[in-house]
Amino acid sequence: MRKAAMLKITLTAVAMTLLWTVGPSCAIADPIPIDELALRAGKGIYLGKATVVDAAIAAKKSVTADKEVHLGGIYSFENIYLGRDAVVRGTVMAEKSASADRNLDLVGDWTGKGVSFGRDATVVGNVTAASQQIGIGRNADITGNVRGNHNIWIDRDSTITGDARPGIGRTLSTGGNVTITGSRDPGSVTVPDMGSSSVLDMNAPSHGDHGSRNIWRGNNSVFALDPGAYREVGFGHHATLNLSAGEYTLKTFWMDHDGQVNVDTSGGDVVLNVLNAFSTGHDVHFVKSGVGSLTINAYNSDIWLGNGADLAASICVFGGNFGAGNGMVLEGNVFASGQITLGNGSQITWSGGSPAVPEPGTVVLLALGAVGMLWKHKNRR
């Protein structure tokens, strides 16, 4: 029992040492990692229930997510709100409020003008508020510092393995059975701003005019479209469209439900430029072969993908919104100068940019795992 108690003390000490040596207790975030963003919106982002994005997202407006989302990191120049049972592995930073419903599971720093968590939050990282109150629901477990320039409220049965320091002249209030390992003394904390929201802008690449020829094919059709300029391109349900390496400039694109677009990049990249509207019915699959990439650019128009869309692409919407129904699977990223909206159960995997440096909280988690394995090994012996 004595050895187990000593190892538990060591585990806590390692976690706190790493939190304090990786950076100062009030360190927030590096500049927004533009190359690592899976979603990048000139307006807001809305994520449906159980959406999974394995990289960071950023928006000029608010980011709102339904319950059970899994995200890599969040940046907003307005507000952030996550529904219950959210899992986040990365930095969360809002110019205004940043809040989450109950059962938040966070590894990373969480920062906003004001901050609030529902009950049962688990956080490995620092929680910081620039100018409004921090409110933490009951039964929270925070391995890191809780600091702000305003009042702090921590509900009952919570544990803060670090400081809990309100602003100068402000108060720290707690419910019953709250444990705070570090300092409770009031102080000030500097929260660096996120810079200008123009960092999220993207210049539209040049493109030619669309053509005058229309391509319409009916249900169950199979058609190979050569690179070039076209007017309206559309296909009925259960149709198959074959694309090869090159650039396509279209006025509109439509693929009805259960269609398939075969994208052959063995001879080079495929670029689709759409100047008016790009949309699909449900369960349309873009099947890419070859080592090249697929890029979809929409200009002064929206892109809409129906339920069950499946594709590997970089998607850019200049002057419009991007939307997808339930169950979209995207291996790639999305930029939209307008709104980005994803339906329930969407999944985005983005491996672009350089590998991310682990957050301080991630380093702590690895350390906890290493010490825990040592503890388990000793007990087995």
Coordinates of C-alpha atoms in Angstrom, one line a residue, residues 115-248:
V115 CA -15.6 29.9 -20.2
S116 CA -18.1 27.4 -19.0
F117 CA -18.3 23.6 -18.7
G118 CA -21.2 21.4 -17.8
R119 CA -20.8 18.7 -15.2
D120 CA -18.4 15.8 -15.4
A121 CA -15.8 17.6 -17.5
T122 CA -12.4 15.9 -17.8
V123 CA -9.6 18.3 -18.9
V124 CA -5.9 17.7 -19.3
G125 CA -4.7 21.2 -20.0
N126 CA -5.1 24.8 -18.9
V127 CA -8.5 26.7 -18.8
T128 CA -8.2 30.5 -19.2
A129 CA -10.8 33.3 -19.5
A130 CA -9.8 36.8 -20.7
S131 CA -12.5 39.0 -19.2
Q132 CA -15.6 37.1 -18.1
Q133 CA -16.4 34.4 -15.6
I134 CA -15.2 30.8 -15.6
G135 CA -17.9 28.4 -14.6
I136 CA -17.1 24.7 -14.1
G137 CA -19.9 22.2 -13.3
R138 CA -19.8 19.6 -10.6
N139 CA -17.6 16.5 -10.6
A140 CA -15.0 18.1 -12.9
D141 CA -11.4 16.7 -13.1
I142 CA -9.0 19.3 -14.5
T143 CA -5.2 18.5 -14.7
G144 CA -3.9 22.0 -15.3
N145 CA -4.4 25.6 -14.2
V146 CA -7.8 27.4 -14.1
R147 CA -7.0 31.1 -14.4
G148 CA -8.9 34.3 -15.5
N149 CA -9.3 38.0 -15.0
H150 CA -12.8 37.7 -13.6
N151 CA -14.6 35.4 -11.1
I152 CA -14.2 31.6 -11.0
W153 CA -17.0 29.3 -9.9
I154 CA -16.2 25.6 -9.4
D155 CA -19.1 23.3 -8.5
R156 CA -19.0 20.5 -5.9
D157 CA -17.0 17.3 -6.0
S158 CA -14.4 18.7 -8.5
T159 CA -10.6 18.4 -8.5
I160 CA -8.2 21.0 -9.9
T161 CA -4.7 19.6 -10.1
G162 CA -3.1 23.0 -10.5
D163 CA -3.9 26.6 -9.7
A164 CA -7.4 28.1 -9.5
R165 CA -6.7 31.9 -9.6
P166 CA -9.4 34.5 -10.2
G167 CA -8.6 38.0 -11.4
I168 CA -7.3 40.7 -9.1
G169 CA -10.2 42.0 -7.0
R170 CA -12.3 39.0 -8.1
T171 CA -13.4 35.9 -6.2
L172 CA -13.0 32.2 -6.3
S173 CA -16.2 30.3 -5.2
T174 CA -16.6 26.6 -4.9
G175 CA -19.2 24.1 -3.9
G176 CA -18.5 21.3 -1.3
N177 CA -15.7 18.8 -1.6
V178 CA -13.6 20.7 -4.1
T179 CA -9.9 20.0 -4.2
I180 CA -7.4 22.6 -5.5
T181 CA -3.7 21.5 -5.5
G182 CA -2.2 24.8 -6.5
S183 CA -2.6 28.5 -5.7
R184 CA -5.9 30.2 -5.1
D185 CA -4.4 33.7 -5.0
P186 CA -5.9 36.3 -7.3
G187 CA -3.7 37.5 -10.2
S188 CA -3.8 38.6 -13.8
V189 CA -3.4 36.5 -16.9
T190 CA -2.5 37.7 -20.4
V191 CA -4.4 36.1 -23.2
P192 CA -2.9 36.7 -26.6
D193 CA -5.4 37.5 -29.3
M194 CA -5.8 35.4 -32.4
G195 CA -4.7 38.1 -34.7
S196 CA -6.8 39.3 -37.6
S197 CA -9.6 37.0 -38.9
S198 CA -8.3 37.7 -42.4
V199 CA -5.8 34.9 -41.7
L200 CA -8.7 32.5 -42.7
D201 CA -9.2 34.2 -46.1
M202 CA -8.1 32.4 -49.3
N203 CA -7.5 33.9 -52.7
A204 CA -9.5 32.3 -55.5
P205 CA -7.3 30.8 -58.3
S206 CA -8.0 32.0 -61.8
H207 CA -10.2 30.0 -64.1
G208 CA -11.4 30.2 -67.7
D209 CA -15.0 30.5 -68.9
H210 CA -17.4 27.6 -68.9
G211 CA -18.2 26.1 -72.3
S212 CA -21.5 26.1 -74.3
R213 CA -22.0 22.4 -74.6
N214 CA -24.4 20.6 -72.3
I215 CA -23.9 17.1 -71.2
W216 CA -27.0 15.2 -69.9
R217 CA -27.2 11.5 -69.4
G218 CA -30.0 9.5 -67.9
N219 CA -30.5 6.9 -65.2
N220 CA -27.9 4.0 -65.2
S221 CA -25.8 5.6 -67.9
V222 CA -22.1 5.3 -68.2
F223 CA -20.1 8.3 -69.7
A224 CA -16.5 9.4 -70.0
L225 CA -16.0 13.2 -69.9
D226 CA -12.8 14.6 -71.4
P227 CA -11.1 17.6 -69.8
G228 CA -12.4 20.9 -71.1
A229 CA -15.1 23.5 -70.8
Y230 CA -18.8 22.7 -70.6
R231 CA -22.0 24.4 -69.7
E232 CA -24.4 22.1 -67.7
V233 CA -23.3 18.6 -66.8
G234 CA -25.9 16.3 -65.2
F235 CA -26.6 12.6 -64.7
G236 CA -29.6 10.6 -63.5
H237 CA -29.6 8.1 -60.6
H238 CA -27.3 5.1 -60.6
A239 CA -25.2 6.7 -63.4
T240 CA -21.4 6.4 -63.7
L241 CA -19.2 9.3 -64.8
N242 CA -15.5 8.7 -65.6
L243 CA -13.0 11.6 -65.3
S244 CA -9.3 11.6 -66.3
A245 CA -6.4 13.9 -65.5
G246 CA -6.8 17.5 -66.4
E247 CA -9.0 20.5 -65.8
Y248 CA -12.7 20.8 -66.2

